[in-house]
mmCIF file of C-alpha atoms and ligand atoms in Angstrom:
data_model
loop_
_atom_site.group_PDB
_atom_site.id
_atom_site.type_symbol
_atom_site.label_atom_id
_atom_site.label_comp_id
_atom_site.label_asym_id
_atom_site.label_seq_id
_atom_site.Cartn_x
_atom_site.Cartn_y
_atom_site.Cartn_z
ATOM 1 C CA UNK A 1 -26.282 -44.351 -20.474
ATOM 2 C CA UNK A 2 -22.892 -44.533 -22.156
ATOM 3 C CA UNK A 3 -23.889 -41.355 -23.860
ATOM 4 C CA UNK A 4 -24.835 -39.833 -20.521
ATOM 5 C CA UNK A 5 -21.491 -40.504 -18.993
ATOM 6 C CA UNK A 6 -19.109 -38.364 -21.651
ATOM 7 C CA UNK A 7 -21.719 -35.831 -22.225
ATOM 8 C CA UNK A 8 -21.673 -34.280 -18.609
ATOM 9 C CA UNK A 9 -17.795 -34.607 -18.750
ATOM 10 C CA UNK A 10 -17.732 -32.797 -22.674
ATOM 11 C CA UNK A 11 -20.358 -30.326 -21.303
ATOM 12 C CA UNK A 12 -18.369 -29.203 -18.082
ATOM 13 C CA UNK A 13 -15.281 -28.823 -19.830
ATOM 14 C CA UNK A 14 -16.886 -26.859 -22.670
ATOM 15 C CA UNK A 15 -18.499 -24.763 -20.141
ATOM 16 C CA UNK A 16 -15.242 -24.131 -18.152
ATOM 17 C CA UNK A 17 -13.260 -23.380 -21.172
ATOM 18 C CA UNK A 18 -16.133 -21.049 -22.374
ATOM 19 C CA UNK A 19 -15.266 -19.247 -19.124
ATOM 20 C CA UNK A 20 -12.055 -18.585 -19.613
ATOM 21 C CA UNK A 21 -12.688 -17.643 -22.739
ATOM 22 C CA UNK A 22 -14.796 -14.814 -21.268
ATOM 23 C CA UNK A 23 -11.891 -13.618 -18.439
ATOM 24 C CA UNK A 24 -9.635 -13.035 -21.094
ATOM 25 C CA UNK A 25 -8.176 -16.732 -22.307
ATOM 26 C CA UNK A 26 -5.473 -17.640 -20.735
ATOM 27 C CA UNK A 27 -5.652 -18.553 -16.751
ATOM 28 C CA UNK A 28 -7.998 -15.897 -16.919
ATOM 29 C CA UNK A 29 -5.351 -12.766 -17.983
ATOM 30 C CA UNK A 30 -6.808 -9.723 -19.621
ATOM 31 C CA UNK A 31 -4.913 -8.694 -22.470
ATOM 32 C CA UNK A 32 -4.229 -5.173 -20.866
ATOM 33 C CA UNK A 33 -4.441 -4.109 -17.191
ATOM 34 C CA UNK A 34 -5.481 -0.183 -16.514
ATOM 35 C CA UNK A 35 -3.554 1.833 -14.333
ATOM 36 C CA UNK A 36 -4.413 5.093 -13.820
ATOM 37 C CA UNK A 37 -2.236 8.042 -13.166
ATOM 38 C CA UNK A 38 -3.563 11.689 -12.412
ATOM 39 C CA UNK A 39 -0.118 13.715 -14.297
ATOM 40 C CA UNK A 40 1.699 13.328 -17.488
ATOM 41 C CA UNK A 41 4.010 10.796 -18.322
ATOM 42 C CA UNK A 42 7.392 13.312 -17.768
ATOM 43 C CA UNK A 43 6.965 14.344 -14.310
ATOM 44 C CA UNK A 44 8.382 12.255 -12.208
ATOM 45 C CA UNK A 45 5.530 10.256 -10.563
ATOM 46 C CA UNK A 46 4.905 9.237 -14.342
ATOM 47 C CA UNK A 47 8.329 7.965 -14.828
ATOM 48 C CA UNK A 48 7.580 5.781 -12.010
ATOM 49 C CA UNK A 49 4.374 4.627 -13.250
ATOM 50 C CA UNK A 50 5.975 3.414 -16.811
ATOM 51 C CA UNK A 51 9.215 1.704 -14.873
ATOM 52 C CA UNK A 52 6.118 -0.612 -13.140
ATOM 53 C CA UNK A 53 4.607 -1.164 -16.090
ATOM 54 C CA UNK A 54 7.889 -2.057 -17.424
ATOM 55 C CA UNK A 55 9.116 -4.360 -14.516
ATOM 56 C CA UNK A 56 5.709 -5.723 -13.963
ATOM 57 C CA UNK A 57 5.930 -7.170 -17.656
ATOM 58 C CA UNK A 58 9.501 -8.643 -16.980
ATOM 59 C CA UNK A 59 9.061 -10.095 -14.117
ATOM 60 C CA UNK A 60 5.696 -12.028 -15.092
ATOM 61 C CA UNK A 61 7.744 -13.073 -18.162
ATOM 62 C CA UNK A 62 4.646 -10.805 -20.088
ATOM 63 C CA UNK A 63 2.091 -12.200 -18.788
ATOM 64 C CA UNK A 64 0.942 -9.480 -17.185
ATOM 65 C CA UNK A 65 0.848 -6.149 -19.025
ATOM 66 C CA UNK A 66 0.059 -3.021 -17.079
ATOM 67 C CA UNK A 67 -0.489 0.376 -19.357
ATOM 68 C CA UNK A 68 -0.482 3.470 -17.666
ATOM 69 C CA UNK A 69 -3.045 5.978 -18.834
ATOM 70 C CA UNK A 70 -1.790 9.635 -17.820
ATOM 71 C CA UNK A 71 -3.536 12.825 -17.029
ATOM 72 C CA UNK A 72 -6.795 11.690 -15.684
ATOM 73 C CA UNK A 73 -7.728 9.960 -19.235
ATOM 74 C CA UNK A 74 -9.936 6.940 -17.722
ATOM 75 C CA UNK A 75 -11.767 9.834 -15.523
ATOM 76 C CA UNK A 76 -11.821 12.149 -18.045
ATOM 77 C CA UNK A 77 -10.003 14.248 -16.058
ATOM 78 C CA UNK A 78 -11.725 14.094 -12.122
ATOM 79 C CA UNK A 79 -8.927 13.071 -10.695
ATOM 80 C CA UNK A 80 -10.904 12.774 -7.286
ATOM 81 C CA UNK A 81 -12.377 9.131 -8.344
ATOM 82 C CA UNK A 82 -9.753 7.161 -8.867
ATOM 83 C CA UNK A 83 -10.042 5.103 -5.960
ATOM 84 C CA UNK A 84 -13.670 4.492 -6.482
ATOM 85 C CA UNK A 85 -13.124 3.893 -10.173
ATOM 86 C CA UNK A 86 -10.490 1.102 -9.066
ATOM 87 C CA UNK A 87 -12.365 0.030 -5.656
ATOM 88 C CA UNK A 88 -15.527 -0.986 -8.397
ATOM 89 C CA UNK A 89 -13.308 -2.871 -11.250
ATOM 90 C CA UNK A 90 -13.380 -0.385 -14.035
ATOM 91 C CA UNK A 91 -10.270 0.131 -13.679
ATOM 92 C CA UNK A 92 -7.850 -2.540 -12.796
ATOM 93 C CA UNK A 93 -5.030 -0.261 -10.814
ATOM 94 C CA UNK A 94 -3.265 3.157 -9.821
ATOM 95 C CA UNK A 95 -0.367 5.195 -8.859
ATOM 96 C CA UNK A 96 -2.228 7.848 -6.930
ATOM 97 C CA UNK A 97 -1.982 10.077 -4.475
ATOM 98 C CA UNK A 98 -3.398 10.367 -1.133
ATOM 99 C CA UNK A 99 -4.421 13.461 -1.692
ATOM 100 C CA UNK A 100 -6.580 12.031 -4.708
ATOM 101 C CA UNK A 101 -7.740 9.017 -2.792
ATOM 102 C CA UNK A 102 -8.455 10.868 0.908
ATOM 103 C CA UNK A 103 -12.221 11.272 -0.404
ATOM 104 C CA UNK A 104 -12.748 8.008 0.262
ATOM 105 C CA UNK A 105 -10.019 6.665 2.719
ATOM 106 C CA UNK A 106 -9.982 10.465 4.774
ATOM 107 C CA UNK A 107 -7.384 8.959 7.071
ATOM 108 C CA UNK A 108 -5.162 10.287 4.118
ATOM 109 C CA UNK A 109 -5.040 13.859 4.763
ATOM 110 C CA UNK A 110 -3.113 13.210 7.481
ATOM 111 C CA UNK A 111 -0.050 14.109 5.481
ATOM 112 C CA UNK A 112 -1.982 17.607 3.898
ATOM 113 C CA UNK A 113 -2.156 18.530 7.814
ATOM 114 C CA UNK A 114 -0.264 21.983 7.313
ATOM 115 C CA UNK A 115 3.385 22.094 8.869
ATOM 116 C CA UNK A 116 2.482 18.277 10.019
ATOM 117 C CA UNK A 117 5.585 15.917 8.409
ATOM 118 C CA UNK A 118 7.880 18.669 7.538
ATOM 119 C CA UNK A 119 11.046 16.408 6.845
ATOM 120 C CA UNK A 120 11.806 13.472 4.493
ATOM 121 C CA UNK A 121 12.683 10.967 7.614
ATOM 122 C CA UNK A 122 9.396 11.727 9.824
ATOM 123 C CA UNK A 123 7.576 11.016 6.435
ATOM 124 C CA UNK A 124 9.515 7.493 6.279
ATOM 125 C CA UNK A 125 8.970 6.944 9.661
ATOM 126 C CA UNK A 126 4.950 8.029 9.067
ATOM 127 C CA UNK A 127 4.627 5.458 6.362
ATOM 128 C CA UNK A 128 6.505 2.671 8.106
ATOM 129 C CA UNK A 129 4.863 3.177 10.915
ATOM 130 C CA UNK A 130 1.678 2.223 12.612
ATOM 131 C CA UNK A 131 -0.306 5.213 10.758
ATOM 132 C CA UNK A 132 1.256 3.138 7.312
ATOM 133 C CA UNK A 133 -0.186 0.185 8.541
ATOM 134 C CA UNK A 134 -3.044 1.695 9.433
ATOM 135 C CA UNK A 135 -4.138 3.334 6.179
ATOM 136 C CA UNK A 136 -3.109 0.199 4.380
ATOM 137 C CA UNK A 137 -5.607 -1.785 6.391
ATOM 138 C CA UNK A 138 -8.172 0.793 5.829
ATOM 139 C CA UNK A 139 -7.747 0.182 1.996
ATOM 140 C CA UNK A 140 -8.398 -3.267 1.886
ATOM 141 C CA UNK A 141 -11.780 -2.937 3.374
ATOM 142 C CA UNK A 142 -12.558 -0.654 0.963
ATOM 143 C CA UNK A 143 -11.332 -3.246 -1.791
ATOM 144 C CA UNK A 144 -8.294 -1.797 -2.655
ATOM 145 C CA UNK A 145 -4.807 -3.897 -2.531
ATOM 146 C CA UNK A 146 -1.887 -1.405 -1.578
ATOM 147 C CA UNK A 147 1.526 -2.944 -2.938
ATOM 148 C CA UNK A 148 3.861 0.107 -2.009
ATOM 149 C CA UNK A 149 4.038 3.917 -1.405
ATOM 150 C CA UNK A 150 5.869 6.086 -3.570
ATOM 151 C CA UNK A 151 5.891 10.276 -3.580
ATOM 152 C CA UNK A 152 5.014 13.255 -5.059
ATOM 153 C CA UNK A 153 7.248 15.297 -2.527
ATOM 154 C CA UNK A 154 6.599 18.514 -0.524
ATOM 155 C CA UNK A 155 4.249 21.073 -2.193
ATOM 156 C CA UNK A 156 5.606 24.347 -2.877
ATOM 157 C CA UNK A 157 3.564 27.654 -3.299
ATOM 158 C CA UNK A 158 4.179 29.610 -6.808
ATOM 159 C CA UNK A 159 2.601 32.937 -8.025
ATOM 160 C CA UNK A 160 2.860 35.055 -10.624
ATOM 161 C CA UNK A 161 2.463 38.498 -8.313
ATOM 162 C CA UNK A 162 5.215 38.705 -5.090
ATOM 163 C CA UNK A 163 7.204 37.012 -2.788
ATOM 164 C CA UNK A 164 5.360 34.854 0.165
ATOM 165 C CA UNK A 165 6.965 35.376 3.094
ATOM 166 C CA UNK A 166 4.407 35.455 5.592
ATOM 167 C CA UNK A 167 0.648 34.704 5.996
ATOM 168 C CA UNK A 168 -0.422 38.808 5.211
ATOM 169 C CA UNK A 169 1.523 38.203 1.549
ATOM 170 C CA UNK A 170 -1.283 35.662 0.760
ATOM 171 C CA UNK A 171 -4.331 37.829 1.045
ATOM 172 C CA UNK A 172 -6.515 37.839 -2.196
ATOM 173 C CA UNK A 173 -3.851 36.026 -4.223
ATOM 174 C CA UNK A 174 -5.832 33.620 -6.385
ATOM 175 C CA UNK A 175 -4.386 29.775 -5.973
ATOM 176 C CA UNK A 176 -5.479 26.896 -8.119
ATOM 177 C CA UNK A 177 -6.056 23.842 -4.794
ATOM 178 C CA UNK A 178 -7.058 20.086 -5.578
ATOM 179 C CA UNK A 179 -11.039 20.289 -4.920
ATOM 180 C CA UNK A 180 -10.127 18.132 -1.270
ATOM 181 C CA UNK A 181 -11.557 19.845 1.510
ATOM 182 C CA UNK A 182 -8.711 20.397 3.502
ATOM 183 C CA UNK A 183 -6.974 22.667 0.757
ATOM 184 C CA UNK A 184 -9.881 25.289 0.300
ATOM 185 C CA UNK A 185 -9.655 25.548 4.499
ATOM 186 C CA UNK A 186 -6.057 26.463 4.735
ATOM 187 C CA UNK A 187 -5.716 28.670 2.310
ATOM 188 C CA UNK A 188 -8.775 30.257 3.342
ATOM 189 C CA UNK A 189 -7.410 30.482 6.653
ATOM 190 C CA UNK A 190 -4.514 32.161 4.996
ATOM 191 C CA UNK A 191 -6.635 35.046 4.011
ATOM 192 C CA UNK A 192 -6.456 33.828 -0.240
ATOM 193 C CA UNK A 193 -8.446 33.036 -2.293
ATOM 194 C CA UNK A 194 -8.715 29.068 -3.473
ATOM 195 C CA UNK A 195 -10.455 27.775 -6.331
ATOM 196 C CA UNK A 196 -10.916 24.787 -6.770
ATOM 197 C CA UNK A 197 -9.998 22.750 -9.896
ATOM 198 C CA UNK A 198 -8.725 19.785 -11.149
ATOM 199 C CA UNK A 199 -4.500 19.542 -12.541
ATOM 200 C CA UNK A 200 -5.822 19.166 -16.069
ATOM 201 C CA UNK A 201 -7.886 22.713 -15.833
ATOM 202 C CA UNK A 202 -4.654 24.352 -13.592
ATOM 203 C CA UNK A 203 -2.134 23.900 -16.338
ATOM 204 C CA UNK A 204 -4.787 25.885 -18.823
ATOM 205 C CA UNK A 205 -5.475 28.361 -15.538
ATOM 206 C CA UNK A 206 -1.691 28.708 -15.448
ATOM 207 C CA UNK A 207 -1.064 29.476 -18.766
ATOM 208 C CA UNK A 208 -4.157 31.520 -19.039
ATOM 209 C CA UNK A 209 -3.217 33.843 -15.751
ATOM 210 C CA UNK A 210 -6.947 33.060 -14.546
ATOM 211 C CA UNK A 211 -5.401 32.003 -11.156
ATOM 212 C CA UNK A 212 -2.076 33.693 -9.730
ATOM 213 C CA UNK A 213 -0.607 30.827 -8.393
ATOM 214 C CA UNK A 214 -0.757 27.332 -7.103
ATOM 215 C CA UNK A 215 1.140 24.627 -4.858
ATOM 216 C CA UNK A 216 2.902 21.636 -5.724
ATOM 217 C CA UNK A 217 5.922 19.164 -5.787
ATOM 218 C CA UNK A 218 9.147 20.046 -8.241
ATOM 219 C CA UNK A 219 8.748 16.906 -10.060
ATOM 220 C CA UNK A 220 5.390 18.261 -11.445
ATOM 221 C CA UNK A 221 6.786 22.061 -11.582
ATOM 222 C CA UNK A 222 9.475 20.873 -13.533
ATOM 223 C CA UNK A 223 7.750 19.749 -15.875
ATOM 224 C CA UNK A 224 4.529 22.097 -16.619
ATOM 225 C CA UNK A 225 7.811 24.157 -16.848
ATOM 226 C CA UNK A 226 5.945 26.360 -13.935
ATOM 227 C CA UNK A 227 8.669 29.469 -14.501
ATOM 228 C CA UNK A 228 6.635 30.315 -17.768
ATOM 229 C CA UNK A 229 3.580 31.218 -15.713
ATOM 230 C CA UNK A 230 5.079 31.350 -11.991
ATOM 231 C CA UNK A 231 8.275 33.532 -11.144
ATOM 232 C CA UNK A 232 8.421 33.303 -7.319
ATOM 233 C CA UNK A 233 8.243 30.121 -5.096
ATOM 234 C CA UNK A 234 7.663 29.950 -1.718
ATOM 235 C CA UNK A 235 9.536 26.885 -0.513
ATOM 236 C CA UNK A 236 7.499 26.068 2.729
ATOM 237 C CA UNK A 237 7.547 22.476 2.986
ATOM 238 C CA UNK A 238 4.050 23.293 4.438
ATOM 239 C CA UNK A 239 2.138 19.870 3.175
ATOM 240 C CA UNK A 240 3.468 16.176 1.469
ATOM 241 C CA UNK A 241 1.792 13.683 -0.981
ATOM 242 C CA UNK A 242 2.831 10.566 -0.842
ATOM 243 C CA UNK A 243 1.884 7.935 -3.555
ATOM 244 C CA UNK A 244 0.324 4.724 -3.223
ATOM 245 C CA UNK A 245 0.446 1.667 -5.802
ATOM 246 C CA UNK A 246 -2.876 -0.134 -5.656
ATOM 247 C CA UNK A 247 -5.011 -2.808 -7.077
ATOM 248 C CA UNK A 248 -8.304 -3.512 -7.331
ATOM 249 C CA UNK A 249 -8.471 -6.438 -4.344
ATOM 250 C CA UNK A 250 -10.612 -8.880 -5.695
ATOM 251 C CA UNK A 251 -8.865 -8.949 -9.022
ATOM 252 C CA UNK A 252 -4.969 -8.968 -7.309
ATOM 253 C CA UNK A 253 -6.266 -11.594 -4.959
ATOM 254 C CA UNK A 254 -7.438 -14.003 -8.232
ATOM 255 C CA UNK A 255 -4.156 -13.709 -9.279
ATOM 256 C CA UNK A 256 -1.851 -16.589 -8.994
ATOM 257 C CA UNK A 257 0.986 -16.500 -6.013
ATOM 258 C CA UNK A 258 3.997 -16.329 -8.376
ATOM 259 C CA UNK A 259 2.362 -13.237 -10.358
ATOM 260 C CA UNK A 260 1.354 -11.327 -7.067
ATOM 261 C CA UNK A 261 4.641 -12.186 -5.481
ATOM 262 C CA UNK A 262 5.753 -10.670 -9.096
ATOM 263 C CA UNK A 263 3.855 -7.389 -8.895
ATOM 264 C CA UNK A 264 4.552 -6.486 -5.462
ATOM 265 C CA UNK A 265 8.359 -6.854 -6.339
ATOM 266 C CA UNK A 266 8.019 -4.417 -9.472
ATOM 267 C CA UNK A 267 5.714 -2.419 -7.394
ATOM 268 C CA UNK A 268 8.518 -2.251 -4.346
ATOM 269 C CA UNK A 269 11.060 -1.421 -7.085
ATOM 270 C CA UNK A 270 9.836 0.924 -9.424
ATOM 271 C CA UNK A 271 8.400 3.129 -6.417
ATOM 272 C CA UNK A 272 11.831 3.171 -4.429
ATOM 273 C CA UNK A 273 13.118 3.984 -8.271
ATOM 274 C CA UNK A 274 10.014 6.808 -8.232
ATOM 275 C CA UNK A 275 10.607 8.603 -4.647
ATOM 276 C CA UNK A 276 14.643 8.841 -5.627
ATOM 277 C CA UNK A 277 13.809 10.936 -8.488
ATOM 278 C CA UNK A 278 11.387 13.210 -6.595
ATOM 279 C CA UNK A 279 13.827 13.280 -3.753
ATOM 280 C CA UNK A 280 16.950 14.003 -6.035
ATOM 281 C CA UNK A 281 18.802 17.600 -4.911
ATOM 282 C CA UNK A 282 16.045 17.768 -2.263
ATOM 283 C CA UNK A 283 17.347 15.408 0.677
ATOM 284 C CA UNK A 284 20.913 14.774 1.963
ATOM 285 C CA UNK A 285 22.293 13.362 -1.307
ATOM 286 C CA UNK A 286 20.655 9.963 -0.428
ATOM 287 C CA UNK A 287 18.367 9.648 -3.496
ATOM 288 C CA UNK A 288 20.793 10.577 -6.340
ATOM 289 C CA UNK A 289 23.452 7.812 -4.765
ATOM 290 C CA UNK A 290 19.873 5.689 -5.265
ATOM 291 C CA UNK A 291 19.363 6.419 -8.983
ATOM 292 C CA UNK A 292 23.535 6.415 -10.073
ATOM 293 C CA UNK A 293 24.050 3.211 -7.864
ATOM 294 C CA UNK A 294 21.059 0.960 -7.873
ATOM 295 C CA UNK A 295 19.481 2.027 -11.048
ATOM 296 C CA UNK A 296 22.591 3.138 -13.265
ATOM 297 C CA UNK A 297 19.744 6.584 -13.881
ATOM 298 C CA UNK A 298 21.715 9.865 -14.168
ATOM 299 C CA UNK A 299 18.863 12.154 -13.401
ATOM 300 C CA UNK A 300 18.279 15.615 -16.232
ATOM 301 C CA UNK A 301 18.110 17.988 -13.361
ATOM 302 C CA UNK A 302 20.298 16.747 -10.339
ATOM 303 C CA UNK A 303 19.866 20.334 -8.721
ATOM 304 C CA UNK A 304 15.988 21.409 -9.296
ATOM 305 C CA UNK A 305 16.207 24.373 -7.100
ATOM 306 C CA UNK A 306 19.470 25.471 -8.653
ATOM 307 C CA UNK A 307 17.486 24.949 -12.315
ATOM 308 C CA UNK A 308 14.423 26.875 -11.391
ATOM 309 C CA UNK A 309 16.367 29.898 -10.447
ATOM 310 C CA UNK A 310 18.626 29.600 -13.417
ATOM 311 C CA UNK A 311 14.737 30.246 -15.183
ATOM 312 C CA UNK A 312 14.479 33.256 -13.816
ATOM 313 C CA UNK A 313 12.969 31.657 -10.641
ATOM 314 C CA UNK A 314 12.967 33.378 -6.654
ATOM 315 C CA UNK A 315 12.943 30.981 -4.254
ATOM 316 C CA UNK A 316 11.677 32.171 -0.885
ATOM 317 C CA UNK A 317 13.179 30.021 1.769
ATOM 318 C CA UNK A 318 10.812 30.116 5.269
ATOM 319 C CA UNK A 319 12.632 30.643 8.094
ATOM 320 C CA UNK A 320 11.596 28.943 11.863
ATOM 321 C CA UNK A 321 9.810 32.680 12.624
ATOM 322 C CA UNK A 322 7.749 32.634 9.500
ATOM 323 C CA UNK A 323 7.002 28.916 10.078
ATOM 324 C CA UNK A 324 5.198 29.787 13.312
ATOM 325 C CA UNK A 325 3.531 32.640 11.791
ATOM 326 C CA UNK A 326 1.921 30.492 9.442
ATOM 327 C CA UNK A 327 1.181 27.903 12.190
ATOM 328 C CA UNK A 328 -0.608 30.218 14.012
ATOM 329 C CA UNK A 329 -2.911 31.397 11.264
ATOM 330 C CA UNK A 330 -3.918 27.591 10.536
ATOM 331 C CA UNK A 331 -4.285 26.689 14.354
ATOM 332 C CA UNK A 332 -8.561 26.483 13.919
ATOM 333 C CA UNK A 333 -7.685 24.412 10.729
ATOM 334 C CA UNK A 334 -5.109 22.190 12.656
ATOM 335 C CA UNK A 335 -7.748 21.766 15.675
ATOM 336 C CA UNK A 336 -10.341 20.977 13.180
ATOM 337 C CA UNK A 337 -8.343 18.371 11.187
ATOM 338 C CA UNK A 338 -7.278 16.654 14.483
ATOM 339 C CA UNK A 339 -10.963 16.421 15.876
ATOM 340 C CA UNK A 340 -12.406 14.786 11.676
ATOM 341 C CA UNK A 341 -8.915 12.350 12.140
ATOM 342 C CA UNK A 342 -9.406 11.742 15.829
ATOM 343 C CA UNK A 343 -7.229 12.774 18.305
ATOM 344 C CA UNK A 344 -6.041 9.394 19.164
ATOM 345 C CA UNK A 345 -4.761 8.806 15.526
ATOM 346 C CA UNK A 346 -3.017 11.866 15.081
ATOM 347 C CA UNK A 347 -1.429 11.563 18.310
ATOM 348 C CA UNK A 348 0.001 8.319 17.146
ATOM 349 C CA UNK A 349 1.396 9.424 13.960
ATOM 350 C CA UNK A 350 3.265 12.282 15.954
ATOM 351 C CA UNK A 351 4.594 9.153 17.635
ATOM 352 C CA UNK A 352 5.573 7.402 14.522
ATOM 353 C CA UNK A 353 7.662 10.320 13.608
ATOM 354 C CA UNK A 354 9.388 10.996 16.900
ATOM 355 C CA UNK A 355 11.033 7.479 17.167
HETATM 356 O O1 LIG B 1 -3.610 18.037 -8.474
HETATM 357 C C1 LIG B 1 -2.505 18.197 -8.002
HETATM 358 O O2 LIG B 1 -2.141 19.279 -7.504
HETATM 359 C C2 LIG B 1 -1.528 17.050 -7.988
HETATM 360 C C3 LIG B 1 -1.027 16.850 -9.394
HETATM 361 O O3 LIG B 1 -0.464 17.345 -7.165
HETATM 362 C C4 LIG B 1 -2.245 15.856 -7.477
HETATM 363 O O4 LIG B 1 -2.656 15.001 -8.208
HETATM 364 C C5 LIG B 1 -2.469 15.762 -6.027
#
């Protein structure tokens, strides 16, 4: 009977220590957490990736200790699955764009609508917003935790062959898109000719001349060092990524209060840290006061359009008659988009931007 009495005890505490054991040891902490990140570790959104890492670690005091895994690695390169890679555990988080994760939360491709944000302050707006709110809500029933946005900025159109200054310069030109839907329709409403690939494959493409041209951000042009392959930009403003820092929700949930009060601090930080560098010599002087005053960051390239040019770059700047030329051209894409987002949502987020 005696026996009996310390042997359940002995055996439960066994048993419960075996199952820490098995998390990981230590108030069930894995040794490593996976984030996954869709560029290299120079462009900008990859900076901000290893500045969350980095906070994350100090402000758990180490416990936690987030490694960022660049270019794809964990999905050997589909950068299309990261959100169902992190929704299912097998990998533990992300900074990742909505482009990347509209396949499975298609609310996303909001801000891909072409000629839809257009400015920095409807985008803040956008994301503060009820549409923010909205899409964040729509993560977490898809077991994702959001813990901040961050950006990959406005995508710009390179190519290797002319000038784009209107729809008719596009025809037959050969541009590299994300495989997302939306993409392959406007720039086949454009009259080009999109294929499909993923970033990992465009850089080779690039470099290559298998594709003329492609469209993104200047904190990724920067640095693929796109003026090797690309001499003419087309600075249209035409479509924005934002990034979003998630967790897998179960797993963020487990976590004690103190060390998800800790993560969602870093995750705050680094990404306001993160949109000031892809913002820098792009917005009303705003985001390099950011990096100088709250981060003590002198930035490489405070003037990236300036820098691009000095490479031998020509920027095309659209002007308002251009803008509506393009418009025009992607109206059936535009009507499309609104009726697969619902009418009622869009119409809101043109809301959230006005006020
Ligand atoms: O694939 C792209 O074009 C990139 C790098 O911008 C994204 O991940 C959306």
């Amino acid at each position: 009977m005696r026996m009996m009495e310390f042997a359940i005890p002995a055996a439960l505490a066994l048993a419960a220590s075996l199952l820490l054991v098995s998390c990981g040891g230590k108030k069930g902490l894995k040794k490593e957490y996976r984030m996954q990140v869709n560029v290299g570790s120079s462009t900008y959104w990859g900076m901000g990736a290893a500045k969350f890492a980095e906070l994350v670690r100090k402000r758990t005091n180490g416990r936690i200790n987030v490694k960022p895994y660049y270019g794809s690695q964990l999905l050997k390169g589909a950068q299309l699955n990261s959100s169902q890679m992190v929704a299912a555990g097998a990998i533990d988080c992300a900074l990742e764009s909505t482009i990347n994760t509209a396949p499975m939360i298609n609310a996303m491709n909001i801000f891909t609508m072409p000629f839809f944000v257009n400015t920095y302050k409807r985008l803040d707006r956008l994301e503060k917003g009820g549409t923010g709110s909205a899409i964040f809500a729509k993560m977490r029933a898809k077991r994702l935790e959001p813990l901040a946005w961050g950006e990959n900025g406005f995508r710009q159109l390179t190519n290797s062959k002319l000038p784009v200054k209107k729809p008719e310069d596009l025809r037959n030109l050969k541009i590299r898109v994300v495989g997302s839907p939306i993409f392959i329709d406007v720039f086949r409403a454009l009259g080009a000719d999109p294929v499909n690939m993923n970033w990992g494959d465009a850089v080779t493409a690039l470099q290559q001349g298998t594709v003329d041209g492609q469209e993104n951000p200047a904190g990724i042009l920067l640095a693929v060092k796109i003026f090797q392959y690309n001499k003419r930009m087309t600075r249209w403003n035409y479509a924005i990524d934002p990034l979003i820092l998630y967790w897998n929700k179960e797993q963020f949930d487990a976590f004690p209060p103190d060390i998800r009060k800790a993560i969602r601090k870093a995750a705050v930080e680094a990404t306001r840290y993160q949109k000031a560098l892809c913002r820098a010599g792009l917005d009303d002087g705003t985001a390099l006061k950011t990096l100088k005053n709250e981060f003590g960051y002198d930035i490489k390239i405070p003037d990236p359009l300036g820098y691009l040019r000095s490479k031998g770059m020509e920027i095309t700047e659209i002007n308002d008659d251009a803008r509506a030329e393009f418009k025009k051209n992607l109206k059936s894409v535009t009507d499309s988009w609104t009726k697969q987002l619902g009418a009622e949502f869009v119409k809101n987020a043109k809301k959230d931007m006005e006020e």
